[in-house]
Structure formats: C-alpha cells, structure tokens
Short mmCIF file of C-alpha atoms in Angstrom, two decimals:
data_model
loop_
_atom_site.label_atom_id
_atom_site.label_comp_id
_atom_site.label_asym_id
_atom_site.label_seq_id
_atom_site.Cartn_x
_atom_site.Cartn_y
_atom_site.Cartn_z
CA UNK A 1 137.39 79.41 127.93
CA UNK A 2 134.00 79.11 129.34
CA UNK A 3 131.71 76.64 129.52
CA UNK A 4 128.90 76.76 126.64
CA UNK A 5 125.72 77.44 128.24
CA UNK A 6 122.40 79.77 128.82
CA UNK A 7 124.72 82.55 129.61
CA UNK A 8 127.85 81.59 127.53
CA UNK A 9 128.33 85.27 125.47
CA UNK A 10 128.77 83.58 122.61
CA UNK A 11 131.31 84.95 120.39
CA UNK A 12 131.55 88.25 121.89
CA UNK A 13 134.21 87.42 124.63
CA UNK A 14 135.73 84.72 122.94
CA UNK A 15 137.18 86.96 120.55
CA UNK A 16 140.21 88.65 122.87
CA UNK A 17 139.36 91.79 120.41
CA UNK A 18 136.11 92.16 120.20
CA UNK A 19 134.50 95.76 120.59
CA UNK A 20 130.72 96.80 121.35
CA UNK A 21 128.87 98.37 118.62
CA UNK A 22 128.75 102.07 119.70
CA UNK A 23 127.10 103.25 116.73
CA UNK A 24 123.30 102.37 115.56
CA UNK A 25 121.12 104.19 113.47
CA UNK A 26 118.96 106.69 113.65
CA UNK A 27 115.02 105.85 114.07
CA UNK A 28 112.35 107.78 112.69
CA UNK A 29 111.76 110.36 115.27
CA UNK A 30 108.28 109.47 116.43
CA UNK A 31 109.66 106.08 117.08
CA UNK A 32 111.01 105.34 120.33
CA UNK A 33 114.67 103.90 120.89
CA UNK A 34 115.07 100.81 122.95
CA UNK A 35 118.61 101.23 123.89
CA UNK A 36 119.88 98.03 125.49
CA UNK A 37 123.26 97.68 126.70
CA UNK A 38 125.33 94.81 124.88
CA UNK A 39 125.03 92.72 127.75
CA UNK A 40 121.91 91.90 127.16
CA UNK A 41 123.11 90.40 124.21
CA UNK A 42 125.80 88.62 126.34
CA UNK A 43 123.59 87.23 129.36
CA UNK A 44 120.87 85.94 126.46
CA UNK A 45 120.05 82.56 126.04
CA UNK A 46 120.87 80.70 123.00
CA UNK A 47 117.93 80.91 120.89
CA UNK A 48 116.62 76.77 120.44
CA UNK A 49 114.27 75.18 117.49
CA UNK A 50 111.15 74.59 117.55
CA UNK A 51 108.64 72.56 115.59
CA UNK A 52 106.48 75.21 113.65
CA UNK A 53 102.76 73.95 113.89
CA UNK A 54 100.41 73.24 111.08
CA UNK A 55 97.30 75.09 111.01
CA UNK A 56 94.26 73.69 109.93
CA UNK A 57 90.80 74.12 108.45
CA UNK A 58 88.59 76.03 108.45
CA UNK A 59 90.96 79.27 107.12
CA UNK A 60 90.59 82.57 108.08
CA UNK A 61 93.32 84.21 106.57
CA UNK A 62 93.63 88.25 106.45
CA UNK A 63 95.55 90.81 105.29
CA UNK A 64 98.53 91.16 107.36
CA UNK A 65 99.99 94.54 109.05
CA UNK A 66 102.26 96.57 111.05
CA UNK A 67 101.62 95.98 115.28
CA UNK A 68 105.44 96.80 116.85
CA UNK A 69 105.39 100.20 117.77
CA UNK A 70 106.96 100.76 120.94
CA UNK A 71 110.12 98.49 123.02
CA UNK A 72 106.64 97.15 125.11
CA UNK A 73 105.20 95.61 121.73
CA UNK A 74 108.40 94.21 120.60
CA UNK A 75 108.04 92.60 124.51
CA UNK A 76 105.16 90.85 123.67
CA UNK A 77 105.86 89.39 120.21
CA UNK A 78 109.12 87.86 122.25
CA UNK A 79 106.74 86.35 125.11
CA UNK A 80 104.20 85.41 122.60
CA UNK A 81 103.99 81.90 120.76
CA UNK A 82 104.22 82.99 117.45
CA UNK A 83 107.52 85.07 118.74
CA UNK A 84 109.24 82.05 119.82
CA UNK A 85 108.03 79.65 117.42
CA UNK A 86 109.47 81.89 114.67
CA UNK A 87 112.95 82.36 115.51
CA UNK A 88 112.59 78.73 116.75
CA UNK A 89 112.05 78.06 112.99
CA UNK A 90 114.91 80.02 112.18
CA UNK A 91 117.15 78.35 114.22
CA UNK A 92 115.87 74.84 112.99
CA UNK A 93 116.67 76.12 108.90
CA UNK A 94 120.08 76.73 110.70
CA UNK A 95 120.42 73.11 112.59
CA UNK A 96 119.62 71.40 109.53
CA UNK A 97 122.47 72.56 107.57
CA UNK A 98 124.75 71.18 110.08
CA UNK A 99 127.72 69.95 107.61
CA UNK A 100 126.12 70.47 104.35
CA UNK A 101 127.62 71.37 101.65
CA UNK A 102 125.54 73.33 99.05
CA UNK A 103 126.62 71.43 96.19
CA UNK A 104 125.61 68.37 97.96
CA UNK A 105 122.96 65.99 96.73
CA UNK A 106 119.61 67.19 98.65
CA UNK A 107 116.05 66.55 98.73
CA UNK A 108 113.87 69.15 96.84
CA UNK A 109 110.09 68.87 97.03
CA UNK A 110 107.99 70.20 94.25
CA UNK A 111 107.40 73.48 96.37
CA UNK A 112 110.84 73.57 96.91
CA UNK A 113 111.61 73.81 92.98
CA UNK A 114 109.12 75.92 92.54
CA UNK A 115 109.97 78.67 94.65
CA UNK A 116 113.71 78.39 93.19
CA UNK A 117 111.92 78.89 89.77
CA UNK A 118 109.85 82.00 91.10
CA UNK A 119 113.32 83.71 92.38
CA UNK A 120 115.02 82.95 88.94
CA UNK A 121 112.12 84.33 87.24
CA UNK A 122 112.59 87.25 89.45
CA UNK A 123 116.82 87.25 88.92
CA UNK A 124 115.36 87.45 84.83
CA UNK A 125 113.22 90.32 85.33
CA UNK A 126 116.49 92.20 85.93
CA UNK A 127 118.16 91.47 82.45
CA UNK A 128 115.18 92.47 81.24
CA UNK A 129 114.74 95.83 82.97
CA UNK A 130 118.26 97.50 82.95
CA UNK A 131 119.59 100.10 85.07
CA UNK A 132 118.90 103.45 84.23
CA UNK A 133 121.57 106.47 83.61
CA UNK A 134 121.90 108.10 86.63
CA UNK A 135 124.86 110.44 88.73
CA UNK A 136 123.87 109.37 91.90
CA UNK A 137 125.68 106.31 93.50
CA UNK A 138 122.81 104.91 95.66
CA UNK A 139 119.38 104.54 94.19
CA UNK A 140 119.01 103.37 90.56
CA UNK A 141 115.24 104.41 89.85
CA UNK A 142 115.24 101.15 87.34
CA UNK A 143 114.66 99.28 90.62
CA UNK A 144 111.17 100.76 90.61
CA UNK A 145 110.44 99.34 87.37
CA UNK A 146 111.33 95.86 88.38
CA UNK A 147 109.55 95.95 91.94
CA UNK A 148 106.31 97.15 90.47
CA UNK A 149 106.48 94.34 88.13
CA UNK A 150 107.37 91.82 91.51
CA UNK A 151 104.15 93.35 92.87
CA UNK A 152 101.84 92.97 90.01
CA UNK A 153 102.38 89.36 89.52
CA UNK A 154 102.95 88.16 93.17
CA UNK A 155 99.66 86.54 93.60
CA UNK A 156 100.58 84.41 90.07
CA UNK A 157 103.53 83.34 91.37
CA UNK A 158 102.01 82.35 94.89
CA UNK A 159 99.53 80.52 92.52
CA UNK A 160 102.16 78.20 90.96
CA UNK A 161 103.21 76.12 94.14
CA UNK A 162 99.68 76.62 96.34
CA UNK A 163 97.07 73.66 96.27
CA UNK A 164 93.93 74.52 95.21
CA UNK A 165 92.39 74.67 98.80
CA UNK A 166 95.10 77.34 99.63
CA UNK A 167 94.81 79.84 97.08
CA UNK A 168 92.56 82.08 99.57
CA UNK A 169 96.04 82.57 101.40
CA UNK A 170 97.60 84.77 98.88
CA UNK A 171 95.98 87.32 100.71
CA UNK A 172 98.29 86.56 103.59
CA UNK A 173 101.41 85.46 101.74
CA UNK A 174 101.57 87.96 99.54
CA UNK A 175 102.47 91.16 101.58
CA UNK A 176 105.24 88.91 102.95
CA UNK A 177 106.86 88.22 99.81
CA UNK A 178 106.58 91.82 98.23
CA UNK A 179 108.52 93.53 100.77
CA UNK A 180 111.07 90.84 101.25
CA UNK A 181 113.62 92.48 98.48
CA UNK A 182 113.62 95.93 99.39
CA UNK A 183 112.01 99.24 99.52
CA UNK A 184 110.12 100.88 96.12
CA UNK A 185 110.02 104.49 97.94
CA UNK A 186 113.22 104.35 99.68
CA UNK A 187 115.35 102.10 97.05
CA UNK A 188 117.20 100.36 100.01
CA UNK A 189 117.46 96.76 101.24
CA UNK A 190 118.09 95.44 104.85
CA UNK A 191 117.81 92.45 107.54
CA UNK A 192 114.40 93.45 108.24
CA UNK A 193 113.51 92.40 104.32
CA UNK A 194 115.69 89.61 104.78
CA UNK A 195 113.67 88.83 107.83
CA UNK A 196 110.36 89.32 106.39
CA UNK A 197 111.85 86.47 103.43
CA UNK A 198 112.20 83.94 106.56
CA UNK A 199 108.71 84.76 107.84
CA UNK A 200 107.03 84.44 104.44
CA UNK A 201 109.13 80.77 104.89
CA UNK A 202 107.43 80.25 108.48
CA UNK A 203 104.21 81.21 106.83
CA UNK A 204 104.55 78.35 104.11
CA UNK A 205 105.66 75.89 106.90
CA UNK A 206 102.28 76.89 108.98
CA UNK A 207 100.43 76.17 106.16
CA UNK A 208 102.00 72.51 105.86
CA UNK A 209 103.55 73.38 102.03
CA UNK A 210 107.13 73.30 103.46
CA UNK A 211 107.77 70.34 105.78
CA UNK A 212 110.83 69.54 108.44
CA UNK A 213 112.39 67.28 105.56
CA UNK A 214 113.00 70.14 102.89
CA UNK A 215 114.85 72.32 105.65
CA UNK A 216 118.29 71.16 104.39
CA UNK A 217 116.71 72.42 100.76
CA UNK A 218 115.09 75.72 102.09
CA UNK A 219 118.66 76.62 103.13
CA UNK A 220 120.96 75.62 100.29
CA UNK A 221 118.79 75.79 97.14
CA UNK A 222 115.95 78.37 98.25
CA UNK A 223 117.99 80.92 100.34
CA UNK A 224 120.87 80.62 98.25
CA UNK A 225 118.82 81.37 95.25
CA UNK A 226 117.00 84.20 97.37
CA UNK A 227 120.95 85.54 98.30
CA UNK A 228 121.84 85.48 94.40
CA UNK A 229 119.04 87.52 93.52
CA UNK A 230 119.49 89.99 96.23
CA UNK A 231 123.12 90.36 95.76
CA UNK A 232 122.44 91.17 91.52
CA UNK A 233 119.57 93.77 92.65
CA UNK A 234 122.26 95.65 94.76
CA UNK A 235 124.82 95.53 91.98
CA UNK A 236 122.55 96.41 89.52
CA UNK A 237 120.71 98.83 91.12
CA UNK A 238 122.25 100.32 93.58
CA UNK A 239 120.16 99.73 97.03
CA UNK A 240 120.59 101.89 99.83
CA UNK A 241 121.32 100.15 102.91
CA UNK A 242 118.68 100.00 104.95
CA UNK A 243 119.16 101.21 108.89
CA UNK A 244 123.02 100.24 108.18
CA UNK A 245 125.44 100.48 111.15
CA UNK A 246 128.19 101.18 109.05
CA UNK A 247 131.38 99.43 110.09
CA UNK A 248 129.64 98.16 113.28
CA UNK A 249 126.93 96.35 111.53
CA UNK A 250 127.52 92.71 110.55
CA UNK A 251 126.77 92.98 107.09
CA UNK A 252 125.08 96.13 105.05
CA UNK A 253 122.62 94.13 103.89
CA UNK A 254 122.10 90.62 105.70
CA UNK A 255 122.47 88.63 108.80
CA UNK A 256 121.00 84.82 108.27
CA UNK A 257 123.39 84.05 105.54
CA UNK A 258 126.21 84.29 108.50
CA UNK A 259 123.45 82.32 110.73
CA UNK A 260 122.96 79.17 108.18
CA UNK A 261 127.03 79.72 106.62
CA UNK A 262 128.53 79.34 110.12
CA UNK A 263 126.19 76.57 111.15
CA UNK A 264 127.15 74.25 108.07
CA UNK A 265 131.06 74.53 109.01
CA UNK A 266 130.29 73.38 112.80
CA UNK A 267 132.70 70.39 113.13
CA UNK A 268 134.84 70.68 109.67
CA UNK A 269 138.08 69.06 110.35
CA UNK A 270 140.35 71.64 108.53
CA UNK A 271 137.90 75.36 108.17
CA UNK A 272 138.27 76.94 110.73
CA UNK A 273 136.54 80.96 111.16
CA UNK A 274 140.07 82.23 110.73
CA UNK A 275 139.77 80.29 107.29
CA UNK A 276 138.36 83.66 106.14
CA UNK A 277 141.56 85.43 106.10
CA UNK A 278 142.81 82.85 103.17
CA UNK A 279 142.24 83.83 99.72
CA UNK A 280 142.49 80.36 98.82
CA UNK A 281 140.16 78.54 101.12
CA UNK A 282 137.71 81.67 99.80
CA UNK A 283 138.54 80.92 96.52
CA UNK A 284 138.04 77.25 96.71
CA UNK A 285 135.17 77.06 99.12
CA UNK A 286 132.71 80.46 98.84
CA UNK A 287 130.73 77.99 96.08
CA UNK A 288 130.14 75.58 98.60
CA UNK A 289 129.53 77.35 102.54
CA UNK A 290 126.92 80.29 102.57
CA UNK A 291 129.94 82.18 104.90
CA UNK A 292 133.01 82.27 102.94
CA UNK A 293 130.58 83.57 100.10
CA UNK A 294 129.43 86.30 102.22
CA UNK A 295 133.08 87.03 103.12
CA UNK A 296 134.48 87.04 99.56
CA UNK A 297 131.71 88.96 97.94
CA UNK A 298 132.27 91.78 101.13
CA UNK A 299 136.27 91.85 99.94
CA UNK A 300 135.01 92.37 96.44
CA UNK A 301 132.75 95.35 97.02
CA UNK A 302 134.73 97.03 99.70
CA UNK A 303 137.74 98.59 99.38
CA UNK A 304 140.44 98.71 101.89
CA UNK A 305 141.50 96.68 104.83
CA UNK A 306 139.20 93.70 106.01
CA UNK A 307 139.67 94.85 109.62
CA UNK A 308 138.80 98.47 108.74
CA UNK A 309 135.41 97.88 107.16
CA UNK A 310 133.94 94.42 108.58
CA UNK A 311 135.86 95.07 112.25
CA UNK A 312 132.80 92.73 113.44
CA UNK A 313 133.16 90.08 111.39
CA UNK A 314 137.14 90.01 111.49
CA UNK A 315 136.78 90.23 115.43
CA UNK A 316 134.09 86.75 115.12
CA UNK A 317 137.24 85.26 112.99
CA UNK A 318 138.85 85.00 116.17
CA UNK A 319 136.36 82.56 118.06
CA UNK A 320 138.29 79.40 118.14
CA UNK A 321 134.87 77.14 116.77
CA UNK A 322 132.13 77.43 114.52
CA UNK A 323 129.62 76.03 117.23
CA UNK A 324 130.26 79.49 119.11
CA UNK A 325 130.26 81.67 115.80
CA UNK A 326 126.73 80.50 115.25
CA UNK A 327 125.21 80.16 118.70
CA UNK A 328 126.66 83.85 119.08
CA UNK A 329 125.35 85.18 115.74
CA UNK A 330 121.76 83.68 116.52
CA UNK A 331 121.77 85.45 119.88
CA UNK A 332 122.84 88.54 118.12
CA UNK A 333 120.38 88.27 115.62
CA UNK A 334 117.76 88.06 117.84
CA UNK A 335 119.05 90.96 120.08
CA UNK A 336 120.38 93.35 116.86
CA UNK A 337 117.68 92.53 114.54
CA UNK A 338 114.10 90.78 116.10
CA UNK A 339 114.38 93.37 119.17
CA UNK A 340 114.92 96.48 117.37
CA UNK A 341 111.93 98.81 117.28
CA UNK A 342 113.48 100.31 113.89
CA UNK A 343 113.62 97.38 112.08
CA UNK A 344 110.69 95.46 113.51
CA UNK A 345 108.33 98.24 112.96
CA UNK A 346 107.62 97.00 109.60
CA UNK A 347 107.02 93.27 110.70
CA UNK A 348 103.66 91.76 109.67
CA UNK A 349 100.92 90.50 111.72
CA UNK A 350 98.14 88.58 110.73
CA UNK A 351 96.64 84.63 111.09
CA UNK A 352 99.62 82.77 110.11
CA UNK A 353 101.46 84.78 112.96
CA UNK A 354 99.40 86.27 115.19
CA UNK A 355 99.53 89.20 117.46
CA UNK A 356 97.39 88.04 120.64
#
C-alpha cells in the first residue's frame, strides 16, 4: 500500500478492481470537451480547507452569471482565489463531520434553523402540488409548477434569515438558490445543482451569516434536509439526470453526500466501506451516516446487481479505509465535477465569488 500523500491516487488503485470511466457525456456541441486522462485525477493533490473570508462594507453586490466557457476559463477559476477558497470550503463542511453522527446532539444557529425551515417549506410545496398524469417515465411537468413557485418566493425566503443590512444581497443569493434543485426547461437534476447548493453555502459564509462553528450543522441538519428534499422531487417527479455517466458515474444525481458520508466514518472501529455490502449495517445505520443512506436508497431504486449498476461505488468498497474513500472522492470531485466544462458552464460569477 502506498504512502498517503500529494500524489497518493486515492481510492482509485487501492481498489485491486477498479476501472477508468470510459464513458462521459455528451456536451452541447458548441462547447468544447476537455478530455483529461484519469491520471490526472490520480497524480492530483488532495484538495485541503481553507478559511472562507468575510467580506465587508461597503456592498456591492450584483447579479451573478455564467463566465466558464472554454477548458482555459475553467483554468483560471482553479488558479484563482475564489477557485480555491471554494472547494477549500467544501472540504472544511467535509473535515468537520469527522465522526459525527447525524442524530448526534449539534449546535444550530438561528440561520442554521432557518434554512432547515426554508427546505421543509420547500419538501411541503410538493404535497401540495402533486404529480401530474403522464406516460412518460422521465419528466413529470408538475415539477414546473413547484419550481415556478421556488422562484417566485426566493427573495422571501432569503428575507427570513438575512439581517437587515444584508437584504440588498438577495440580488446575489438568489440566482444561487433557484437553480440549486434542478432544471424548469429540462426537468433534470445533477452535481452541478448540487454544486451550485454548496456555493449558495460559500456565499452565506462570505457574508459572515454562516460561521466555522455551524459547519458540523451545515452538514448534518442543512444538507441532509437539502438531500431529503431532492431525493422526494426525483421520486415524485421524475428528474432527468442531468449529464449522467450512466453506470460510470458515481451517483445519477449527487457527489458531496459520498464526500461528507465517507468523511464522518473516518476512524469507526467496526464500519468499514465494505460495510455497504450488509443489509444490516444499511439497515441499522443509513439514519445515521450520509453514505450508507446514499447506498441503500441506490439499492432501492435500482434494480439488479449492485456491481452491475454502481460498478464505481462497489469498486471504492474495496479501499481498505475511509480516510482514502474520502481524500479520493474529493480529488474526484474536483477533477469529475469542478473541471468539467459541461457541468461548470452554468456556474455563477459575481461579488461574493469573483471572476478576476
């Protein structure tokens, strides 16, 4: 076994088994492909945290857009500060889950119960707008109905957690949040919405309303709540993958659940990743680790072998630690997701995270 280090692979050759994603999908035609071999993904460096800083008075916020068009933009948002300081962010969320259980005792801040109460407000908005009749399996046109609504009141719900002196940033905040559970037009979901979740996040910890100590809570009240409410809009209306890479993706739909879910098992005496194979340990644990819940809800919505449709994921199960399952899937997150022209196309710019 080798050494852990800036050019460890992570979990990819730990796992005897393992096999390179040959398949991605297919971009847009006027955008170009930045096909990188998966050893870039081996010879990366562990992503590391980083302290997000505050910004202060005076404000000039703006309304965010779209900057990554080309392999040589998605370059400089890597070399740029507000690239590294936001997956250093990530990885931070991830660090401070380190052996937490989610139905341990944790700190919530006001803000922090707040935006739990905005998602379950959201997760309600779905009793109240059923699915509609429809032949197709993909693409309930219900989910309209409830994203329109999501729209029309984001800047209330900004309103209920922002002080007074911040209520200018909705203008900022708000494009963030609205396209952080899916796609109106296309009726699909994907990591890039996930992603754009986690940089609304970073934008609230810029602004000082989320602070280092309600990490731990981000992860296991706010994310978790986030995960419930994406999981019952897929169910319920039938999202499209978005960009999926069918049996050689991770997940259909998300990637940082796997981040934060293998970083709260690093150093469990008894779970190990080839726990997932037990129906048991899923049964009696998916309540409490983000990762066995992402593994047990898979096996209920997939048919057939575990190996045949999650080959990634039952490859990972291999890796003898959970230190190396999550310093792997943060390397591959950054590689599969943050430096993929396809997905990143649709990531925000504005003065919370800057282009220049």
């Amino acid at each position: 076994m080798q050494p852990e280090d800036s050019k460890s692979p992570g979990f990819p050759i730990a796992s005897p088994n393992f096999r390179a994603p040959t398949h991605r999908p297919t971009p847009a035609a006027s955008i170009p492909v930045d096909v990188r071999p998966s050893q870039s993904m081996i010879l990366s460096p562990v992503p590391q945290p980083q302290r997000v800083s505050v910004v202060s008075p005076p404000y000039h916020f703006q309304v965010p857009s779209k900057r990554i068009r080309s392999p040589d933009d998605l370059r400089h948002f890597h070399d740029s500060d507000s690239g590294r300081n936001f997956i250093g962010f990530i990885v931070a969320l991830s660090e401070s889950t380190r052996g937490r259980k989610i139905s341990d005792p944790c700190y919530a801040s006001d803000t922090v119960n707040s935006i739990v109460s905005i998602l379950d407000t959201l997760i309600q908005w779905i009793d109240d707008i059923p699915p509609a009749r429809m032949a197709s399996r993909y693409g309930n046109l219900s989910y309209r109905t409830w994203h329109a609504r999501m729209v029309e009141n984001s800047d209330s719900l900004m309103l209920r957690f922002l002080p007074e002196d911040l209520h200018s940033a909705t203008v900022e905040l708000v494009p963030y949040f609205t396209d952080s559970f899916g796609n109106s037009t296309r009726i699909d979901y994907g990591t890039g919405h996930e992603t754009q979740f986690a940089a609304w996040l970073y934008c609230l910890a810029k602004l000082g309303i989320i602070k280092e100590e309600d990490y731990p809570a981000v992860v296991v009240r706010v994310f978790v709540k986030y995960l419930e409410l994406m999981r019952k809009l897929q169910l319920v209306y039938c999202l499209e993958p978005a960009g999926s890479h069918g049996v050689w993706g991770l997940d259909d739909y998300h990637f940082l659940s796997f981040v934060f879910g293998s970083s709260q098992l690093i150093d469990h005496k008894y779970l190990k990743p080839k726990s997932i194979h037990s129906e048991d340990i899923l049964d009696s644990f998916s309540n409490d680790y983000l990762y066995f819940s992402c593994i047990s809800f898979i096996k209920k919505v997939k048919k057939g072998p575990f190996s045949e449709h999650s080959p990634l994921l039952d490859d990972i199960s291999g890796v003898p630690t959970w230190n190396k399952v999550n310093s792997g899937l943060l390397k591959m997150y950054k590689v599969e997701v943050l430096e993929k022209v396809p997905i990143m196309q649709h990531f925000l710019f504005g003065w919370l995270i800057k282009w220049n």
